[in-house]
Amino acid sequence: MTRATLKDVAAHAGVSHQTVSNVLNGHPSIRPTTRERVLSSISALDYHPNQAAKALREARVTTLCFASFEHDPDTLSDPYRNLIQAALTAEANAQGYSLATAFLAHDEASLDELRQRYLQRSIGGAVIIGTRLQAAQWERMTSWGMNVVLLDHFLPGTPHTVSADYASGMRALVAHHVARGRRDLALVLPTRDYGSTALMRRDSFFAAAKAHGVRARHIDGDWSYASGERALLELHASGDLPDALLGGNDRMATGALSAAHGLGLSVPGDLAISGFDDFDFVQYLHPKLTTVRVPHAEMAREAARLLIALTSGEDCVTPPPYPVSLIVRDSA
Amino acid sequence: MTRATLKDVAAHAGVSHQTVSNVLNGHPSIRPTTRERVLSSISALDYHPNQAAKALREARVTTLCFASFEHDPDTLSDPYRNLIQAALTAEANAQGYSLATAFLAHDEASLDELRQRYLQRSIGGAVIIGTRLQAAQWERMTSWGMNVVLLDHFLPGTPHTVSADYASGMRALVAHHVARGRRDLALVLPTRDYGSTALMRRDSFFAAAKAHGVRARHIDGDWSYASGERALLELHASGDLPDALLGGNDRMATGALSAAHGLGLSVPGDLAISGFDDFDFVQYLHPKLTTVRVPHAEMAREAARLLIALTSGEDCVTPPPYPVSLIVRDSA
DNA sequence: GTGAAAGCGCTAACAA
DNA sequence: TTGTTAGCGCTTTCAC
């Protein structure tokens, strides 16, 4: 079955093909009777405009790209990416765009692939997640002329970023631990990713601990379960256990909790443990995890809106950080 | 900066635009010197073929769609969907396709949206996951002429399905429980999704239990954490606890484990618990979850290959079920 | 209000 | 081996 074209519709309705085009694009000054006739021909022939032709003629790209890092532990092990993809897709579709996918690595090849897709007009811009994005990569992308919105990741000089208010989340978390009598806090967080939101969290952590007059230290991690587990094992081996361990995300907190069980530590008796994200599974851990909820989906929708606005040539302001909320359960 | 076109390259190289096209498409019978000249013009002008024009002219769609169900608990709460998306993207890109995203619901609107995208040539076919896909929906999609490959879900009459060997996984699991001395097995699994792989697992479960001469029962769930939790609470309330609880997926097993902690049951002492999937987080539960590993990523690659082959008009055979493997940890 | 002409960037078919 | 012509399906410009 060969699909109907604009001309077929025109012939069927007994008008010229531009008239059909005008009807389709809601142009004014079309006689209602003509419009009716055209519309009924359209549905009679089950006509659907060819996107490729439209895109070619209008020199417009209607596909956006969601790029994340393939080997980033965040990318594949958390519901995180799913939530974001769903929200981005919904917002993009609602605005007449479709959403393509890309997984980046830290080699030239993957950046080059993205570049190809942009220059070939397969994609019009990208939303990127992943604290592994380096400033140099970001610069490369924008140097092609591509619009890029960063989700949940700051980089020096990146104007279009959607993020959450990690600072106040961290302050609330520290206050909570202190209110429960904790006096020796350890934060597990990656810091090799300079410029990322991790630094903001770390700084707020130290500032808040200082304000409360409690001890604070930082242990390096890499967002993975294993690094959370390792962090607690090392603290234990050092003989200088804190009384609260703050995971920089839910996964590291989960890993630490697992290590605590292995060491025979009672949580929260011997040690309080908290997370950051609030993914589904953390309320099924034992004990149920106290954490900070980050509104990933709303942030993603905003990122899509921002990208579309940029792509349409509007000038945009980065939205303020999204509020987060402390979710108190049993682990801290 | 306005991008170079085929004509610009032709002018720069002093040949006709057709010659450039021939060089690009690897046509034979081009004099090496000409080819060299054209290639150097291409890189001098940083020329990239316009995909929209190519697609229009060739009447070819180079975008595939990955569709899943928005409100399906599997879709957003597991790493599952991420793994599949990554694998599909990799395979599609490797074969020159890009991958778009769709989230379906159970209303007419979302099916219609997919139909639009297909008829507008925005997508050339779809890989669909989700046991919530109904036979009627599948029939609708194929009635448009769209190629559809189902991932991990059987439906009566669907020829193109990629799945895993759940039957033998279930047999191995039952044998394992029995070998550890369990004599009273309960399986939590949704069965309202007729036609899905759930039925295969359930049937194998009963068959295997019978073969071993142990008691077997089935409790309904809906794949979610909460339903696993509920299942164990109900069993406990009935006063007739099994000595092994088999979660139909890792999430239900996790929910049941959480309930066991709440009830003060020791796992695996009082009760063995096992899962199905082997997602990252289950090895950080307490106790670490025994489960069956399903090769989601490989299956997804195969689904992409199958869809591309179908789209190219080849006739394809559904591949045999992928082997699964029992992963023994501490919970059973 | 509606139609005729032109052309987006590319490739298939032929001519040279 | 290369160039010319035509046209994919659509929208824009401008007559009528």
Coordinates of N, CA and C in Angstrom, one line a residue, chain B residues 38-248:
Chain B
V38 N 37.7 15.0 -4.7 CA 36.4 15.2 -4.0 C 36.6 15.0 -2.5
L39 N 37.3 14.0 -2.1 CA 37.4 13.7 -0.7 C 38.1 14.9 0.0
S40 N 39.1 15.4 -0.6 CA 39.8 16.5 0.1 C 38.9 17.8 0.1
S41 N 38.0 18.0 -0.9 CA 37.1 19.1 -0.8 C 36.1 18.9 0.3
I42 N 35.7 17.6 0.4 CA 34.7 17.3 1.5 C 35.2 17.7 2.8
S43 N 36.5 17.3 3.1 CA 37.0 17.6 4.4 C 37.4 19.1 4.5
A44 N 37.8 19.7 3.4 CA 38.1 21.1 3.4 C 36.9 21.9 3.8
L45 N 35.7 21.5 3.3 CA 34.5 22.3 3.5 C 33.7 21.7 4.7
D46 N 34.3 20.7 5.3 CA 33.6 20.0 6.4 C 32.2 19.7 6.1
Y47 N 32.1 19.0 4.9 CA 30.7 18.7 4.4 C 30.1 17.5 5.1
H48 N 28.8 17.6 5.5 CA 28.1 16.4 6.0 C 26.8 16.3 5.3
P49 N 26.5 15.2 4.7 CA 25.3 15.0 3.9 C 24.1 15.3 4.8
N50 N 23.1 15.9 4.2 CA 21.8 16.2 4.9 C 21.0 15.0 5.0
Q51 N 20.7 14.5 6.2 CA 20.0 13.3 6.3 C 18.5 13.4 5.8
A52 N 17.9 14.5 6.0 CA 16.5 14.7 5.6 C 16.4 14.6 4.1
A53 N 17.4 15.2 3.4 CA 17.3 15.1 2.0 C 17.5 13.7 1.5
K54 N 18.5 13.0 2.1 CA 18.8 11.6 1.8 C 17.6 10.8 2.0
A55 N 17.0 10.9 3.2 CA 15.9 10.1 3.5 C 14.7 10.3 2.6
L56 N 14.5 11.6 2.2 CA 13.4 11.9 1.3 C 13.7 11.2 -0.1
R57 N 14.8 11.4 -0.6 CA 15.1 10.9 -1.9 C 15.1 9.4 -1.9
E58 N 15.7 8.8 -0.9 CA 15.8 7.3 -0.9 C 14.5 6.7 -0.4
A59 N 13.6 7.5 0.1 CA 12.3 6.9 0.7 C 12.6 5.8 1.7
R60 N 13.6 6.2 2.6 CA 14.1 5.2 3.5 C 14.0 5.8 4.9
V61 N 13.7 5.1 5.9 CA 13.6 5.6 7.3 C 14.8 5.0 8.0
T62 N 15.5 5.8 8.7 CA 16.7 5.3 9.4 C 16.6 5.5 10.9
T63 N 15.3 5.6 11.4 CA 15.1 5.7 12.8 C 14.2 4.5 13.3
L64 N 14.7 3.8 14.3 CA 13.9 2.8 14.9 C 13.3 3.3 16.2
C65 N 12.3 2.7 16.7 CA 11.7 3.1 18.0 C 11.8 2.1 19.0
F66 N 12.1 2.5 20.2 CA 12.1 1.6 21.4 C 10.9 2.1 22.2
A67 N 9.9 1.2 22.3 CA 8.7 1.5 23.0 C 8.6 0.7 24.3
S68 N 8.2 1.4 25.4 CA 7.9 0.6 26.6 C 6.7 1.2 27.2
F69 N 6.2 0.6 28.3 CA 5.0 1.1 28.9 C 5.3 2.0 30.1
E70 N 4.7 3.1 30.0 CA 5.0 4.2 30.9 C 4.7 3.8 32.4
H71 N 3.6 3.1 32.6 CA 3.1 2.9 33.9 C 3.4 1.4 34.4
D72 N 4.2 0.8 33.5 CA 4.6 -0.6 33.9 C 5.7 -0.5 35.0
P73 N 5.5 -1.1 36.1 CA 6.5 -1.0 37.1 C 7.9 -1.4 36.7
D74 N 7.9 -2.3 35.8 CA 9.2 -2.7 35.2 C 10.0 -1.6 34.5
T75 N 9.2 -0.8 33.9 CA 9.7 0.2 33.0 C 10.7 1.2 33.6
L76 N 10.2 1.7 34.7 CA 11.0 2.8 35.3 C 11.7 2.5 36.6
S77 N 11.4 1.4 37.2 CA 12.0 1.1 38.5 C 13.2 0.2 38.5
D78 N 13.5 -0.4 37.4 CA 14.6 -1.3 37.3 C 15.7 -0.7 36.3
P79 N 16.9 -1.2 36.5 CA 17.9 -0.9 35.5 C 17.6 -1.6 34.2
Y80 N 16.7 -2.6 34.2 CA 16.3 -3.3 33.1 C 16.2 -2.5 31.8
R81 N 15.3 -1.4 31.9 CA 15.1 -0.6 30.7 C 16.3 0.1 30.2
N82 N 17.2 0.5 31.1 CA 18.4 1.2 30.7 C 19.3 0.2 30.0
L83 N 19.5 -1.0 30.5 CA 20.3 -1.9 29.9 C 19.9 -2.2 28.4
I84 N 18.6 -2.3 28.3 CA 18.0 -2.6 27.0 C 18.2 -1.4 26.0
Q85 N 18.0 -0.2 26.6 CA 18.1 0.9 25.7 C 19.6 1.1 25.2
A86 N 20.5 0.8 26.1 CA 21.9 1.0 25.8 C 22.3 -0.1 24.7
A87 N 21.8 -1.3 24.8 CA 22.1 -2.3 23.9 C 21.5 -2.0 22.5
L88 N 20.2 -1.6 22.6 CA 19.5 -1.3 21.3 C 20.2 -0.2 20.6
T89 N 20.5 0.9 21.4 CA 21.2 2.0 20.8 C 22.5 1.6 20.1
A90 N 23.3 0.8 20.8 CA 24.6 0.4 20.2 C 24.4 -0.3 18.9
E91 N 23.5 -1.3 19.0 CA 23.3 -2.1 17.8 C 22.7 -1.3 16.6
A92 N 21.7 -0.5 16.9 CA 21.1 0.4 15.9 C 22.1 1.3 15.3
N93 N 22.9 2.0 16.1 CA 23.9 2.9 15.6 C 24.9 2.2 14.8
A94 N 25.3 1.1 15.2 CA 26.3 0.3 14.5 C 25.8 0.0 13.1
Q95 N 24.5 -0.1 12.9 CA 24.0 -0.4 11.6 C 23.4 0.8 10.9
G96 N 23.8 2.0 11.4 CA 23.4 3.2 10.7 C 22.0 3.7 11.0
Y97 N 21.4 3.2 12.0 CA 20.1 3.6 12.4 C 20.2 4.5 13.7
S98 N 19.2 5.3 13.9 CA 19.2 5.9 15.3 C 18.0 5.4 16.0
L99 N 18.0 5.6 17.3 CA 16.9 5.0 18.1 C 16.1 6.1 18.7
A100 N 14.8 6.1 18.5 CA 13.9 7.1 19.1 C 13.2 6.4 20.3
T101 N 12.5 7.1 21.1 CA 11.9 6.6 22.3 C 10.4 6.8 22.2
A102 N 9.7 5.9 22.8 CA 8.3 6.1 23.0 C 7.8 5.4 24.3
F103 N 6.9 6.1 25.0 CA 6.3 5.5 26.1 C 4.9 5.3 25.9
L104 N 4.4 4.1 26.0 CA 3.0 3.8 25.7 C 2.2 3.8 26.9
A105 N 0.9 4.0 26.8 CA 0.0 3.8 27.9 C -1.1 2.9 27.3
H106 N -2.1 2.7 28.1 CA -3.2 1.7 27.6 C -4.4 2.5 27.0
D107 N -4.1 3.6 26.4 CA -5.2 4.3 25.8 C -5.0 4.3 24.3
E108 N -6.1 4.7 23.6 CA -6.0 4.9 22.2 C -5.0 5.9 21.8
A109 N -4.9 7.0 22.5 CA -4.1 8.1 22.2 C -2.6 7.7 21.9
S110 N -2.1 6.9 22.8 CA -0.7 6.6 22.7 C -0.4 5.6 21.5
L111 N -1.3 4.8 21.3 CA -1.2 3.9 20.1 C -1.3 4.8 18.8
D112 N -2.2 5.7 18.9 CA -2.3 6.6 17.7 C -1.1 7.4 17.4
E113 N -0.5 7.8 18.5 CA 0.7 8.6 18.4 C 1.8 7.8 17.7
L114 N 1.9 6.6 18.1 CA 2.9 5.7 17.4 C 2.6 5.5 16.0
R115 N 1.3 5.4 15.7 CA 0.8 5.2 14.3 C 1.2 6.4 13.5
Q116 N 0.9 7.6 14.0 CA 1.3 8.8 13.3 C 2.8 8.8 13.0
R117 N 3.6 8.5 14.0 CA 5.1 8.5 13.8 C 5.5 7.5 12.7
Y118 N 4.8 6.4 12.7 CA 5.1 5.4 11.6 C 4.7 5.9 10.3
L119 N 3.5 6.4 10.2 CA 3.0 6.8 8.9 C 3.6 8.1 8.3
Q120 N 4.1 8.9 9.2 CA 4.9 10.1 8.8 C 6.3 9.8 8.5
R121 N 6.6 8.5 8.6 CA 8.0 8.1 8.3 C 9.0 8.6 9.4
S122 N 8.6 8.9 10.6 CA 9.5 9.3 11.6 C 10.2 8.0 12.1
I123 N 9.5 6.9 12.2 CA 10.1 5.7 12.6 C 9.8 4.6 11.6
G124 N 10.7 3.6 11.6 CA 10.6 2.6 10.6 C 10.1 1.3 11.2
G125 N 10.1 1.2 12.5 CA 9.7 -0.1 13.2 C 9.9 0.1 14.6
A126 N 9.5 -0.9 15.4 CA 9.7 -0.7 16.9 C 10.1 -2.0 17.6
V127 N 10.9 -1.8 18.6 CA 11.1 -2.9 19.5 C 10.3 -2.6 20.8
I128 N 9.5 -3.5 21.2 CA 8.6 -3.2 22.4 C 8.9 -4.1 23.5
I129 N 9.0 -3.5 24.7 CA 9.1 -4.4 25.9 C 7.9 -4.1 26.8
G130 N 7.6 -5.0 27.6 CA 6.5 -4.8 28.6 C 5.5 -5.9 28.4
T131 N 5.3 -6.6 29.5 CA 4.3 -7.7 29.5 C 2.9 -7.1 29.4
R132 N 2.8 -5.8 29.4 CA 1.4 -5.3 29.4 C 0.9 -5.1 28.0
L133 N 1.8 -5.4 27.0 CA 1.3 -5.3 25.6 C 0.2 -6.3 25.4
Q134 N -0.9 -5.9 24.9 CA -2.0 -6.8 24.6 C -2.0 -7.2 23.2
A135 N -2.6 -8.4 23.0 CA -2.6 -9.0 21.6 C -3.3 -8.0 20.7
A136 N -4.3 -7.3 21.1 CA -5.0 -6.4 20.2 C -4.2 -5.3 19.8
Q137 N -3.3 -4.8 20.7 CA -2.5 -3.7 20.4 C -1.4 -4.1 19.4
W138 N -0.9 -5.3 19.6 CA 0.1 -5.8 18.6 C -0.5 -5.9 17.3
E139 N -1.7 -6.4 17.2 CA -2.4 -6.6 15.9 C -2.6 -5.3 15.2
R140 N -3.0 -4.3 16.0 CA -3.2 -2.9 15.5 C -1.9 -2.4 14.8
M141 N -0.8 -2.6 15.6 CA 0.5 -2.1 15.0 C 0.9 -2.7 13.7
T142 N 0.8 -4.1 13.7 CA 1.2 -4.7 12.5 C 0.2 -4.4 11.4
S143 N -1.0 -4.1 11.7 CA -2.0 -3.8 10.6 C -1.6 -2.6 9.9
W144 N -0.9 -1.7 10.5 CA -0.4 -0.5 9.8 C 0.7 -0.8 8.8
G145 N 1.3 -2.0 9.0 CA 2.4 -2.4 8.2 C 3.7 -2.2 8.9
M146 N 3.6 -1.8 10.1 CA 4.9 -1.5 10.9 C 5.5 -2.9 11.4
N147 N 6.8 -2.9 11.3 CA 7.5 -4.1 11.9 C 7.6 -3.9 13.4
V148 N 7.3 -5.0 14.1 CA 7.4 -4.9 15.5 C 8.1 -6.1 16.0
V149 N 9.1 -5.9 16.9 CA 9.8 -7.1 17.5 C 9.5 -7.0 19.0
L150 N 9.0 -8.1 19.6 CA 8.7 -8.1 21.0 C 9.9 -8.6 21.8
L151 N 10.2 -7.9 22.9 CA 11.3 -8.3 23.7 C 10.8 -8.9 25.0
D152 N 11.1 -10.2 25.2 CA 10.8 -10.8 26.5 C 9.3 -10.9 26.7
H153 N 8.6 -11.1 25.7 CA 7.1 -11.2 25.9 C 6.5 -12.0 24.8
F154 N 5.8 -13.0 25.1 CA 5.2 -13.8 24.0 C 3.7 -13.4 24.0
L155 N 3.2 -13.4 22.8 CA 1.8 -13.2 22.6 C 1.4 -14.2 21.5
P156 N 0.2 -14.7 21.6 CA -0.3 -15.6 20.6 C -0.2 -15.0 19.2
G157 N 0.5 -15.7 18.4 CA 0.6 -15.2 17.0 C 1.6 -14.2 16.7
T158 N 2.5 -13.9 17.6 CA 3.5 -12.9 17.4 C 4.8 -13.6 16.9
P159 N 5.1 -13.4 15.7 CA 6.3 -14.2 15.2 C 7.6 -13.8 15.6
H160 N 7.7 -12.5 15.9 CA 9.1 -11.9 16.1 C 9.3 -11.6 17.6
T161 N 9.8 -12.5 18.3 CA 10.0 -12.4 19.7 C 11.4 -12.8 20.1
V162 N 12.0 -12.0 21.0 CA 13.3 -12.5 21.6 C 13.0 -12.7 23.0
S163 N 13.4 -13.9 23.5 CA 13.1 -14.2 24.9 C 14.2 -15.1 25.5
A164 N 14.1 -15.4 26.8 CA 15.1 -16.1 27.5 C 14.5 -17.5 27.8
D165 N 15.3 -18.4 28.2 CA 14.9 -19.7 28.5 C 14.4 -19.8 30.0
Y166 N 13.3 -19.2 30.2 CA 12.8 -19.1 31.6 C 12.5 -20.5 32.1
A167 N 12.0 -21.4 31.3 CA 11.7 -22.7 31.8 C 12.9 -23.4 32.4
S168 N 14.0 -23.4 31.8 CA 15.1 -24.1 32.4 C 15.7 -23.3 33.6
G169 N 15.5 -22.0 33.6 CA 15.9 -21.2 34.7 C 15.1 -21.6 35.9
M170 N 13.8 -21.7 35.7 CA 12.9 -22.1 36.8 C 13.2 -23.5 37.3
R171 N 13.5 -24.4 36.4 CA 13.8 -25.7 36.8 C 15.1 -25.7 37.7
A172 N 16.1 -25.0 37.3 CA 17.3 -24.9 38.0 C 17.1 -24.4 39.4
L173 N 16.2 -23.4 39.5 CA 15.9 -22.7 40.7 C 15.2 -23.7 41.7
V174 N 14.2 -24.3 41.2 CA 13.5 -25.3 42.0 C 14.4 -26.4 42.5
A175 N 15.2 -26.9 41.6 CA 16.2 -28.0 42.0 C 17.1 -27.5 43.1
H176 N 17.5 -26.2 43.0 CA 18.4 -25.6 44.0 C 17.7 -25.6 45.4
H177 N 16.5 -25.1 45.4 CA 15.8 -25.0 46.6 C 15.6 -26.4 47.3
V178 N 15.2 -27.3 46.4 CA 15.0 -28.7 46.9 C 16.3 -29.3 47.5
A179 N 17.4 -29.0 46.7 CA 18.7 -29.5 47.2 C 19.1 -29.0 48.5
R180 N 18.6 -27.8 48.8 CA 18.9 -27.2 50.1 C 17.9 -27.6 51.2
G181 N 17.0 -28.5 50.8 CA 16.1 -29.1 51.8 C 14.8 -28.5 51.9
R182 N 14.4 -27.6 51.0 CA 13.1 -27.0 51.0 C 12.1 -27.9 50.4
R183 N 10.9 -27.9 51.0 CA 9.8 -28.8 50.6 C 8.5 -28.2 50.4
D184 N 8.5 -26.8 50.5 CA 7.2 -26.1 50.4 C 7.5 -24.8 49.7
L185 N 7.3 -24.8 48.5 CA 7.7 -23.6 47.7 C 6.5 -22.7 47.3
A186 N 6.7 -21.4 47.4 CA 5.7 -20.5 46.9 C 6.3 -19.5 45.9
L187 N 5.6 -19.4 44.8 CA 6.1 -18.5 43.7 C 5.2 -17.3 43.6
V188 N 5.8 -16.1 43.6 CA 5.1 -14.9 43.4 C 5.2 -14.4 42.0
L189 N 4.1 -14.3 41.3 CA 4.2 -14.0 39.8 C 2.9 -13.4 39.4
P190 N 2.9 -12.5 38.5 CA 1.6 -12.0 37.9 C 1.1 -13.0 36.9
T191 N -0.1 -13.3 36.9 CA -0.7 -14.2 35.9 C -1.8 -13.6 35.1
R192 N -2.1 -12.4 35.5 CA -3.2 -11.7 34.7 C -2.6 -11.4 33.3
D193 N -1.3 -11.3 33.1 CA -0.8 -11.1 31.8 C -0.7 -12.3 31.0
Y194 N -1.8 -12.8 30.6 CA -1.7 -14.1 29.9 C -1.0 -13.9 28.6
G195 N -0.3 -15.0 28.2 CA 0.5 -14.9 27.0 C 1.9 -14.4 27.2
S196 N 2.1 -13.9 28.4 CA 3.5 -13.4 28.7 C 4.4 -14.5 29.1
T197 N 5.6 -14.2 29.4 CA 6.5 -15.2 29.8 C 6.2 -15.7 31.2
A198 N 5.4 -14.9 31.9 CA 5.0 -15.3 33.3 C 4.4 -16.7 33.3
L199 N 3.6 -17.0 32.4 CA 2.9 -18.3 32.4 C 3.9 -19.4 32.2
M200 N 4.9 -19.1 31.3 CA 5.9 -20.2 31.1 C 6.7 -20.5 32.4
R201 N 7.0 -19.4 33.1 CA 7.7 -19.6 34.4 C 6.8 -20.4 35.4
R202 N 5.5 -20.0 35.4 CA 4.7 -20.6 36.4 C 4.5 -22.1 36.1
D203 N 4.3 -22.4 34.8 CA 4.1 -23.8 34.4 C 5.4 -24.7 34.7
S204 N 6.5 -24.1 34.4 CA 7.8 -24.8 34.7 C 7.9 -25.0 36.2
F205 N 7.5 -24.0 37.0 CA 7.6 -24.1 38.4 C 6.8 -25.3 38.9
F206 N 5.6 -25.3 38.5 CA 4.7 -26.4 39.0 C 5.2 -27.8 38.5
A207 N 5.7 -27.8 37.3 CA 6.2 -29.1 36.8 C 7.4 -29.6 37.5
A208 N 8.3 -28.6 37.8 CA 9.5 -29.0 38.4 C 9.2 -29.4 39.9
A209 N 8.4 -28.7 40.6 CA 8.1 -29.0 41.9 C 7.4 -30.4 42.0
K210 N 6.6 -30.7 41.1 CA 5.9 -32.0 41.0 C 7.0 -33.1 40.8
A211 N 7.9 -32.8 39.9 CA 8.9 -33.8 39.6 C 9.7 -34.1 40.9
H212 N 9.9 -33.1 41.7 CA 10.7 -33.3 42.9 C 9.9 -33.8 44.1
G213 N 8.6 -33.8 43.8 CA 7.7 -34.3 44.9 C 7.6 -33.3 46.1
V214 N 7.6 -32.0 45.8 CA 7.5 -31.0 46.9 C 6.2 -30.2 46.6
R215 N 5.8 -29.6 47.7 CA 4.6 -28.7 47.6 C 4.9 -27.5 46.8
A216 N 3.9 -27.0 46.0 CA 4.1 -25.8 45.3 C 2.8 -25.0 45.2
R217 N 2.9 -23.7 45.5 CA 1.8 -22.8 45.3 C 2.2 -21.5 44.6
H218 N 1.1 -20.9 44.2 CA 1.4 -19.6 43.4 C 0.6 -18.5 44.0
I219 N 1.3 -17.3 44.2 CA 0.6 -16.2 44.7 C 0.7 -15.0 43.6
D220 N -0.3 -14.3 43.5 CA -0.3 -13.3 42.5 C 0.5 -12.1 42.9
G221 N 1.1 -11.5 41.9 CA 1.9 -10.2 42.2 C 1.8 -9.4 41.0
D222 N 2.4 -8.2 41.0 CA 2.4 -7.4 39.8 C 3.7 -6.9 39.4
W223 N 4.8 -7.6 39.7 CA 6.2 -7.3 39.4 C 6.8 -6.2 40.4
S224 N 6.0 -5.5 41.2 CA 6.5 -4.4 42.0 C 7.0 -4.9 43.3
Y225 N 7.9 -4.1 43.9 CA 8.4 -4.3 45.3 C 7.2 -4.6 46.2
A226 N 6.2 -3.7 46.1 CA 5.1 -3.7 47.1 C 4.3 -5.1 47.0
S227 N 4.2 -5.6 45.8 CA 3.5 -6.9 45.7 C 4.2 -8.0 46.3
G228 N 5.6 -8.0 46.2 CA 6.4 -9.0 46.9 C 6.2 -9.0 48.4
E229 N 6.2 -7.8 48.9 CA 6.1 -7.5 50.3 C 4.7 -8.0 50.7
R230 N 3.7 -7.7 50.0 CA 2.3 -8.1 50.3 C 2.2 -9.6 50.3
A231 N 2.8 -10.2 49.3 CA 2.7 -11.7 49.2 C 3.2 -12.4 50.5
L232 N 4.3 -11.9 51.0 CA 4.8 -12.6 52.2 C 4.0 -12.3 53.4
L233 N 3.5 -11.0 53.5 CA 2.7 -10.7 54.6 C 1.4 -11.5 54.7
E234 N 0.8 -11.8 53.5 CA -0.4 -12.6 53.4 C -0.1 -14.0 53.8
L235 N 1.0 -14.5 53.3 CA 1.3 -15.9 53.6 C 1.5 -16.0 55.1
H236 N 2.1 -15.1 55.7 CA 2.4 -15.1 57.2 C 1.1 -15.0 57.9
A237 N 0.2 -14.1 57.5 CA -1.1 -14.0 58.1 C -1.9 -15.3 58.0
S238 N -1.8 -16.0 57.0 CA -2.5 -17.2 56.8 C -2.1 -18.3 57.7
G239 N -0.9 -18.1 58.3 CA -0.4 -19.2 59.2 C 0.2 -20.4 58.5
D240 N 0.3 -20.3 57.2 CA 0.8 -21.4 56.4 C 2.0 -21.0 55.6
L241 N 3.1 -20.6 56.3 CA 4.3 -20.1 55.6 C 5.0 -21.2 54.8
P242 N 5.5 -20.9 53.6 CA 6.3 -21.9 52.9 C 7.7 -21.9 53.5
D243 N 8.5 -22.8 53.0 CA 9.9 -22.6 53.5 C 10.8 -22.0 52.4
A244 N 10.2 -21.7 51.2 CA 11.0 -21.0 50.2 C 10.0 -20.1 49.4
L245 N 10.4 -18.9 49.2 CA 9.6 -18.0 48.5 C 10.4 -17.6 47.2
L246 N 9.8 -17.9 46.1 CA 10.5 -17.5 44.8 C 9.8 -16.3 44.2
G247 N 10.6 -15.2 44.1 CA 10.1 -14.0 43.5 C 10.2 -14.2 42.0
G248 N 9.2 -13.7 41.3 CA 9.1 -13.8 39.9 C 10.1 -12.9 39.2

